[in-house]
Tab-separated table of C-alpha atoms and ligand atoms in Angstrom:
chain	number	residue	atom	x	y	z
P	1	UNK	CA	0.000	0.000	0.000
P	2	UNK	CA	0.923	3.460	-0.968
P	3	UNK	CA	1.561	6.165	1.952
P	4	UNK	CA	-1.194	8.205	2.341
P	5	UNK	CA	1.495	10.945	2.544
P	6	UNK	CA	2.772	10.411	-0.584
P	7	UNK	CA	-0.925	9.814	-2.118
P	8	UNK	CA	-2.387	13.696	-0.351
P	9	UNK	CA	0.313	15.222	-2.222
P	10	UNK	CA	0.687	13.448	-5.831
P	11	UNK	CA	-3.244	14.209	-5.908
P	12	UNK	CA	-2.552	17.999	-5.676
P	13	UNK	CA	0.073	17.547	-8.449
P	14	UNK	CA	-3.185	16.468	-10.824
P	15	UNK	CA	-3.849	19.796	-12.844
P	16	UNK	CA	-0.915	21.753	-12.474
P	17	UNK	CA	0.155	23.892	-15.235
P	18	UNK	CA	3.356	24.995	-16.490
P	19	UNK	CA	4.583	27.049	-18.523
P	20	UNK	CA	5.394	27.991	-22.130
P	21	UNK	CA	8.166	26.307	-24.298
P	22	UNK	CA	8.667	27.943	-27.792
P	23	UNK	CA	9.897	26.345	-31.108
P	24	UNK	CA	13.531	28.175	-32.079
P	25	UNK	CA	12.203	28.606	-35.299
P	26	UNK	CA	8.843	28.917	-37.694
P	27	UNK	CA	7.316	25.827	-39.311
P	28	UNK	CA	9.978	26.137	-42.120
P	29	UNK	CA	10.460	24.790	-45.396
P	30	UNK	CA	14.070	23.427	-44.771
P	31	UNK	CA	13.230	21.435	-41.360
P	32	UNK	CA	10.571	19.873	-43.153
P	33	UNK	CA	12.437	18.516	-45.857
P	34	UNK	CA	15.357	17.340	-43.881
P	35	UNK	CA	12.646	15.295	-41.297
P	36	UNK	CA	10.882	13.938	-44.236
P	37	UNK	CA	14.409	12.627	-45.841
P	38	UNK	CA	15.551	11.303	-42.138
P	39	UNK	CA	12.036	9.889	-41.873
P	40	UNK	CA	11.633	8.048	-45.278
P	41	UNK	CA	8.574	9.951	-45.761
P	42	UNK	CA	8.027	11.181	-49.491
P	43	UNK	CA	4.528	12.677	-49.526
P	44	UNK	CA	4.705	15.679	-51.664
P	45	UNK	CA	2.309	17.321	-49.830
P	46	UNK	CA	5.168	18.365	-47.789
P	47	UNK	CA	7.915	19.469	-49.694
P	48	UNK	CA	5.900	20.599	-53.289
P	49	UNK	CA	4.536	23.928	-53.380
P	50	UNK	CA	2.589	23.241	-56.715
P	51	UNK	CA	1.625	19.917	-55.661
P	52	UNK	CA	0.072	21.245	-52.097
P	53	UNK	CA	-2.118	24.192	-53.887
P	54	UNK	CA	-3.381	21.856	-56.179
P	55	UNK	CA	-4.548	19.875	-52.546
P	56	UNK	CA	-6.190	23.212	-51.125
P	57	UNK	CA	-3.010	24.578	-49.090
P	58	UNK	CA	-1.654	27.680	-49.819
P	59	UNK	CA	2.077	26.475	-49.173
P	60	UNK	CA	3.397	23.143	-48.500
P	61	UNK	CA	2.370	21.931	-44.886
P	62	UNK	CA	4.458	20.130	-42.254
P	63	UNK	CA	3.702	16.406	-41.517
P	64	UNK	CA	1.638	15.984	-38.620
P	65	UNK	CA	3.768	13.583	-36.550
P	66	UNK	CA	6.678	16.139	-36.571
P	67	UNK	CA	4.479	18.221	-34.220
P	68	UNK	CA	7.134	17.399	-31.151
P	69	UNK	CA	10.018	18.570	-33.107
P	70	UNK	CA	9.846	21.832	-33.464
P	71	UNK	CA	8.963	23.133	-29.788
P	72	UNK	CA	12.361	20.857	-28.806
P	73	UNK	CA	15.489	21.864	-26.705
P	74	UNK	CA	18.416	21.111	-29.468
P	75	UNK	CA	21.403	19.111	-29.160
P	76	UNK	CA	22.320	20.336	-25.324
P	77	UNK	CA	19.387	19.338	-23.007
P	78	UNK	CA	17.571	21.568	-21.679
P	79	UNK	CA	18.505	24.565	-24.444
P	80	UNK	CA	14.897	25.573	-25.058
P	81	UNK	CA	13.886	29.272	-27.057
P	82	UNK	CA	14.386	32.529	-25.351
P	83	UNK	CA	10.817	32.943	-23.125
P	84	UNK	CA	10.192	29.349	-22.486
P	85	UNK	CA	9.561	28.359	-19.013
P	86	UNK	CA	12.362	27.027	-16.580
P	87	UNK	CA	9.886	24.585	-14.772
P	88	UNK	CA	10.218	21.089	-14.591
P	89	UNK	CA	7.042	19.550	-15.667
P	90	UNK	CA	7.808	16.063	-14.355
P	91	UNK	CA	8.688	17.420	-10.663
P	92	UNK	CA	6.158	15.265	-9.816
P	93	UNK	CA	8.330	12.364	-9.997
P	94	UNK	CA	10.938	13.565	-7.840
P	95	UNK	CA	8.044	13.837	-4.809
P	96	UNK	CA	7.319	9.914	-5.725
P	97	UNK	CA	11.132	9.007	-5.767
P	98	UNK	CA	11.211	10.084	-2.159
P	99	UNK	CA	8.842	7.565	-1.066
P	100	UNK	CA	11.023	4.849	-2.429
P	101	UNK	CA	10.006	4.348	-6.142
P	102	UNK	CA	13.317	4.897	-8.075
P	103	UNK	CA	12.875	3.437	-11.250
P	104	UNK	CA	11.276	5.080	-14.216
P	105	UNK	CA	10.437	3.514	-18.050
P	106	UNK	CA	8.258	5.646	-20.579
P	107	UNK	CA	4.933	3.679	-21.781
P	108	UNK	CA	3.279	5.320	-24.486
P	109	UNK	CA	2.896	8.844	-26.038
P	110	UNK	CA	-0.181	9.710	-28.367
P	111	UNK	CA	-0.069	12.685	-30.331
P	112	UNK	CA	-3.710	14.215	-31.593
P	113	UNK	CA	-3.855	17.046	-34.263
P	114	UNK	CA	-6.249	19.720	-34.814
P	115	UNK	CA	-5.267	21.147	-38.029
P	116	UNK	CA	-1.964	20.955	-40.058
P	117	UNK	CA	0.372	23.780	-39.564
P	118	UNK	CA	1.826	25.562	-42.055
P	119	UNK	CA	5.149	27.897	-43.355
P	120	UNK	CA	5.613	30.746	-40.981
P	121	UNK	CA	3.813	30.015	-38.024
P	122	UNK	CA	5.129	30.133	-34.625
P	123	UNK	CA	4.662	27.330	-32.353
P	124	UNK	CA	4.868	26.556	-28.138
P	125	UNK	CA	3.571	24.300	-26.090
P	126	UNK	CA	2.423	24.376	-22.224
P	127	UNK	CA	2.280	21.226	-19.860
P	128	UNK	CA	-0.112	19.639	-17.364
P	129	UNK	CA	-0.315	17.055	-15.674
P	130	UNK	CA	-3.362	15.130	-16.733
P	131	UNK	CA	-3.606	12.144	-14.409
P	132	UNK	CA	-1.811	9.882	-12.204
P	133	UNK	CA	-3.383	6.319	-11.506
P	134	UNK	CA	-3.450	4.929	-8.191
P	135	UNK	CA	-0.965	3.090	-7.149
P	136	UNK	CA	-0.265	-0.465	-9.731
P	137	UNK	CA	1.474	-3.886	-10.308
P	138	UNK	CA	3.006	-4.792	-13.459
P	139	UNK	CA	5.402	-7.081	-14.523
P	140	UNK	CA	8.035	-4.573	-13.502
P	141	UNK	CA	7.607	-3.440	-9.919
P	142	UNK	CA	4.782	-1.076	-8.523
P	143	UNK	CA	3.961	2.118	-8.802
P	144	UNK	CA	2.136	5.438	-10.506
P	145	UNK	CA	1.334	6.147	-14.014
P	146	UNK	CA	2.142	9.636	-14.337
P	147	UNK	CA	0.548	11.276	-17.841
P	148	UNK	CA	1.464	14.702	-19.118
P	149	UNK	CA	-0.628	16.354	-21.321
P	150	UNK	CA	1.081	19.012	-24.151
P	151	UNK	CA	-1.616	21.273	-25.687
P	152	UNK	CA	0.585	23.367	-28.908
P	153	UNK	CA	-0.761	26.305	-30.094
P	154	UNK	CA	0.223	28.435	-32.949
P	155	UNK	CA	0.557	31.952	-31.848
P	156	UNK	CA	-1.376	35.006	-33.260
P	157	UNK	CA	-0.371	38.392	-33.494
P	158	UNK	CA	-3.954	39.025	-32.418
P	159	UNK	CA	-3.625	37.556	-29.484
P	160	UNK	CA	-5.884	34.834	-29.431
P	161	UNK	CA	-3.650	31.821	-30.303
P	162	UNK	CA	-5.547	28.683	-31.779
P	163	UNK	CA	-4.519	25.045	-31.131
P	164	UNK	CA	-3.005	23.286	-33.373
P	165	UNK	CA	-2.472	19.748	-31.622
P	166	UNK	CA	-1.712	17.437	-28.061
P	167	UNK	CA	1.055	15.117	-27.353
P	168	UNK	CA	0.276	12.834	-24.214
P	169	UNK	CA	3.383	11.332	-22.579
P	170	UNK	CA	2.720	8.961	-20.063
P	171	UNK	CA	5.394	7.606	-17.310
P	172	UNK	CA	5.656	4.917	-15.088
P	173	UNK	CA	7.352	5.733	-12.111
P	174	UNK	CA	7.774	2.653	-10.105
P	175	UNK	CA	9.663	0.631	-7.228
P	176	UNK	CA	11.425	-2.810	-9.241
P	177	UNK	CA	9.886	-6.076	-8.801
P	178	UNK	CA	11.935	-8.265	-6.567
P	179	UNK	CA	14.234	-10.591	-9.241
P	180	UNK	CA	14.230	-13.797	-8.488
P	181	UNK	CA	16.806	-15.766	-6.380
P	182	UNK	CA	19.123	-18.169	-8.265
P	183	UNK	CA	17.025	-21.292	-6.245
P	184	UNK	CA	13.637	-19.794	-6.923
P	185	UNK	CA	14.618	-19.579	-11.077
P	186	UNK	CA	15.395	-23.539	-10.674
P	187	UNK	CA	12.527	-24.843	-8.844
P	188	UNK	CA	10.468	-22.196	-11.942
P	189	UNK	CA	12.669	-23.661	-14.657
P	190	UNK	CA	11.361	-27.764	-13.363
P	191	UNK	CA	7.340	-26.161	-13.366
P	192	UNK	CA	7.288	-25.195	-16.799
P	193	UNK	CA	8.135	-26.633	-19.955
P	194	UNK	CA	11.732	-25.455	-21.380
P	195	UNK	CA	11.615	-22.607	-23.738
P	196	UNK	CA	12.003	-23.161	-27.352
P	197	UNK	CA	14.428	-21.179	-29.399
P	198	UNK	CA	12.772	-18.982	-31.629
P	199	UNK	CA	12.696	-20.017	-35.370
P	200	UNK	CA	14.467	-17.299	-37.873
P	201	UNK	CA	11.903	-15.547	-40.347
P	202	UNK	CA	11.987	-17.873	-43.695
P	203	UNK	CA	11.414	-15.958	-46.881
P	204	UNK	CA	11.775	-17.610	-50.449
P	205	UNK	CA	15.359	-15.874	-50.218
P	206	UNK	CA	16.884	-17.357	-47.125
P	207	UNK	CA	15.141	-20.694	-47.614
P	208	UNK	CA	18.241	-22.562	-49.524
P	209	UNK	CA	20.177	-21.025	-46.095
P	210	UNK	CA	18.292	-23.000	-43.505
P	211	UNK	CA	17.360	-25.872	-45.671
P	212	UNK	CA	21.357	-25.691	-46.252
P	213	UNK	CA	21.858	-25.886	-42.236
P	214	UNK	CA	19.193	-28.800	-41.901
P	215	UNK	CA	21.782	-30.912	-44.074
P	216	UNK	CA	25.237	-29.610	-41.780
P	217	UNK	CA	25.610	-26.941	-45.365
P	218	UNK	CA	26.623	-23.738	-44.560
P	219	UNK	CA	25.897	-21.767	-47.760
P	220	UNK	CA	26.427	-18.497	-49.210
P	221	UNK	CA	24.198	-16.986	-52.407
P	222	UNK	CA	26.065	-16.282	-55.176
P	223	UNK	CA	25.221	-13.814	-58.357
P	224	UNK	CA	25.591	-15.595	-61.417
P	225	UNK	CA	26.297	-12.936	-63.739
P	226	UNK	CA	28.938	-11.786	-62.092
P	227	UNK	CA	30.236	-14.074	-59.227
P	228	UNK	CA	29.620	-11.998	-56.175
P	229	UNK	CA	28.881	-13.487	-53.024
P	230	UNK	CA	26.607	-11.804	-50.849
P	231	UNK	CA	25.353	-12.358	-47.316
P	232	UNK	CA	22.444	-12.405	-45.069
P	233	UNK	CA	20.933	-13.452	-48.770
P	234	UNK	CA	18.894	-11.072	-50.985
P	235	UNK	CA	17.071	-10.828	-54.293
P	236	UNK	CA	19.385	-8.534	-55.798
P	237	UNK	CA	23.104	-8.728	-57.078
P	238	UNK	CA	24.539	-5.149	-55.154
P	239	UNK	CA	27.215	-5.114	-57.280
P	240	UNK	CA	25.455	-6.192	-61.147
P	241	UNK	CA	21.885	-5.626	-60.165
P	242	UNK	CA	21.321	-9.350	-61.463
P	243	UNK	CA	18.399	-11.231	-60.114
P	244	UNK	CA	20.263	-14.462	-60.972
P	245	UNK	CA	21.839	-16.301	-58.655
P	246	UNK	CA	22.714	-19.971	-56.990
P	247	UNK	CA	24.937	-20.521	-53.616
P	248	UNK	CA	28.331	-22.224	-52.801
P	249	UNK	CA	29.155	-24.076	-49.460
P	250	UNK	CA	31.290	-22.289	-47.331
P	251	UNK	CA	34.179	-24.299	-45.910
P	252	UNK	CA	33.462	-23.187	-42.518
P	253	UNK	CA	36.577	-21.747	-41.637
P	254	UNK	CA	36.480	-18.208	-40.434
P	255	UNK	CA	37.579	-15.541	-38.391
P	256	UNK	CA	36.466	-12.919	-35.732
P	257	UNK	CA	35.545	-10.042	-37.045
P	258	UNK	CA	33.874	-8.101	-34.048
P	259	UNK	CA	31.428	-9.810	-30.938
P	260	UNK	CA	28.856	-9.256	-28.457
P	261	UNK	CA	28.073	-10.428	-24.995
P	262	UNK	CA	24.685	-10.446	-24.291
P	263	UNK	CA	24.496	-10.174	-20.049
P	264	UNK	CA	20.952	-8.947	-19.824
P	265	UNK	CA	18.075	-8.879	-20.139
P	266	UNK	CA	18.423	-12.894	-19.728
P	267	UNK	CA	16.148	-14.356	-21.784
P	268	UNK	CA	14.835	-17.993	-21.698
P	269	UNK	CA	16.290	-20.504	-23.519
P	270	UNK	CA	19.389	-18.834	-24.326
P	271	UNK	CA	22.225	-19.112	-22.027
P	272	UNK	CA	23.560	-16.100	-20.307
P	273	UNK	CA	26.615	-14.358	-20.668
P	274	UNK	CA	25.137	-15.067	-24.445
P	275	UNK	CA	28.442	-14.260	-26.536
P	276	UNK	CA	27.524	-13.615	-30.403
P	277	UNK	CA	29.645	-13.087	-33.306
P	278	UNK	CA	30.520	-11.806	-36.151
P	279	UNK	CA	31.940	-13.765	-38.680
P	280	UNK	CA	34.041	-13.263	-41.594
P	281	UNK	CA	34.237	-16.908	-43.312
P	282	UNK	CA	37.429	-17.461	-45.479
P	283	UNK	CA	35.379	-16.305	-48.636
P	284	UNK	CA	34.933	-13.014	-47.471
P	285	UNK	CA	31.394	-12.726	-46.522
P	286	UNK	CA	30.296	-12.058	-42.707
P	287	UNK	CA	27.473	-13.242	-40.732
P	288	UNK	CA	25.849	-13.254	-37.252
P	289	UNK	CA	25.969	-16.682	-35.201
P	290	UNK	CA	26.448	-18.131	-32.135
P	291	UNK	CA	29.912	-18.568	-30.216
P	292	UNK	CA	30.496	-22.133	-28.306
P	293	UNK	CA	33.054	-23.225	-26.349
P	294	UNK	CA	34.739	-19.685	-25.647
P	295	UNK	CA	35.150	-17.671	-22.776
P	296	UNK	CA	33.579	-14.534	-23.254
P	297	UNK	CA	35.736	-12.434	-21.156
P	298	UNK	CA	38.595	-14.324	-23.602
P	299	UNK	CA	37.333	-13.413	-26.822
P	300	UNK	CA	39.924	-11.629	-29.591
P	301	UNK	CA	39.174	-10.263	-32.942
P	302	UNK	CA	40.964	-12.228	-35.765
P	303	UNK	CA	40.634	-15.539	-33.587
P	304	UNK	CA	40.034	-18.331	-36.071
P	305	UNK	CA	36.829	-20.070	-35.491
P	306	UNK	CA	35.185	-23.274	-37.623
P	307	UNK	CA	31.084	-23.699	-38.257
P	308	UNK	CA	29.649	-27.061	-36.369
P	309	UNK	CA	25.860	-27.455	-36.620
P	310	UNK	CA	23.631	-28.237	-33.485
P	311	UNK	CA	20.261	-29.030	-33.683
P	312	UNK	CA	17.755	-27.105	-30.945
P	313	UNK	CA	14.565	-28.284	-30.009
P	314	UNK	CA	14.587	-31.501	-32.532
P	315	UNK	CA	13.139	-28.813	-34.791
P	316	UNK	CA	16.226	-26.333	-36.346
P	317	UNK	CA	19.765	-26.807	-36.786
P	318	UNK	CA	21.631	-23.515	-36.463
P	319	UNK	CA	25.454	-22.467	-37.642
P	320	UNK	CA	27.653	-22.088	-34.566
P	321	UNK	CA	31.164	-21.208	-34.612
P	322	UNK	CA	33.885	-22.864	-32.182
P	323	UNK	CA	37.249	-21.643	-31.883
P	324	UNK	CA	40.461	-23.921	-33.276
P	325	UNK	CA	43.856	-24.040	-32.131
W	401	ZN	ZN1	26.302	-9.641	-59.691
């Protein structure tokens, strides 16, 4: 149970306004473009002048979703636009800290639009909090949902400044579950059935790969037109553009080219320090597996390494890579 301290005071934090934070700049042409290229987003609606008059605009309009970005701080935290408040919106979090909830993880944001904005205006937001639940259990630990509503407005030289659109950010702010104790994960691991690995997503390119692995192959696609090998496979030659192409076994010999060691999270079946590599096989083409029989706090780039096949679950056989003398 929460402190009734703790739950008089978070209450009088529901409803609390702060202050202004301006955008540096006005919805601009330039921004717009260069968040559309970073985004993948090609809509001409936002970037063609002609294109957006012929749609009922009078200029091109920024996309909705990139709302957030133009009230924001810049590269150094905290650098917000001459006139925007100093307040800390999310003090709230500091008074449940206090009470012995240290951990924090954002959940969700959903951003709502009124109208799109367009070339020239000038934007800000204000803060409030909207609600905070009562106190919850989840998977990770206890605590409050803290959300955060962000009303933007474009201002008006008239003075009455019309919104444009809301961004709701919502927190938890909670104490850790307990992690289990080494004897409590065995007598869990005997209760339930092992985990299965997961299976790799087959596509009519990578098929010959794990069909290859079923029969202890380890095989790399090759373009046909002009002898390229390529890996993790693909339709298309990078180098000719061909579509043609058949594979090669690889002789399994290889070398370190760079590693990771998974610690955490730990996740079930895999064993944990998890060390994964990647490998450069002796024709020149890399790929991600599994490392056996190392140390991981021993691992060295360039160490030579052969493929051996082991078979998980009686259902896949995966490419590992062991290292040789
Ligand atoms: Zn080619």
């Amino acid at each position: 149970m929460a402190d009734p301290k703790l739950l008089k005071q978070i209450e009088a934090f529901v409803g609390r306004e702060y202050g202004r934070v301006y955008a540096w700049d006005q919805v601009n042409a330039p921004m717009i473009r260069h968040w559309c290229e970073i985004m993948g987003v090609d809509n001409p609606l936002y970037t063609d002048p002609a294109f957006a008059r012929e749609a009922g605009f009078d200029d091109i309009v920024a996309p909705p979703a990139m709302l957030q970005v133009w009230c924001m701080g810049g590269l150094d935290n905290e650098n917000y636009a001459p006139g925007s408040t100093d307040e800390n919106s999310f003090e709230v979090l500091k008074v449940i800290e206090g009470y012995g909830y240290p951990a924090v993880v954002a959940v969700n944001t959903e951003l709502s639009f009124e109208r799109h904005v367009t070339l020239g205006e000038t934007l800000y937001y204000t803060s409030h909090v909207d609600s905070i639940s009562e106190e919850k259990t989840t998977g990770l630990g206890t605590g409050f949902f803290v959300t955060l509503a962000m009303p933007f407005y474009s201002k008006s030289d008239s003075g009455t400044d019309e919104k444009v659109g809301e961004l709701m950010f919502r927190v938890f702010k909670f104490k850790p579950a307990h992690a289990a104790k080494p004897e409590e994960k065995a007598v869990k691991k005997d209760d339930k059935p092992a985990r299965m690995r997961p299976l790799p997503g087959v596509s009519d390119d990578t098929r010959f790969f794990w069909e290859g692995c079923e029969q202890n192959k380890l095989l790399i696609q090759r373009c046909t037109s002009c002898q390229t090998l390529r890996h993790p496979p693909a339709p298309v030659c990078i180098e000719c553009h061909s579509f043609d192409w058949d594979s090669i076994e690889a002789s399994g010999q290889a070398k370190l080219y760079s590693f990771v060691v998974m610690h955490y999270p730990e996740v079930a079946p895999f064993d944990h320090p998890n060390p994964i590599g990647l490998i450069e096989l002796e024709e020149g083409v890399r790929l991600i597996a599994g490392l056996v029989g190392v140390d991981p706090k021993n691992l060295e780039i360039g160490q030579k390494l052969q493929v051996e096949f082991n078979r998980f679950d009686d259902r896949q056989t995966l490419p590992q890579f062991r290292p040789v003398a």
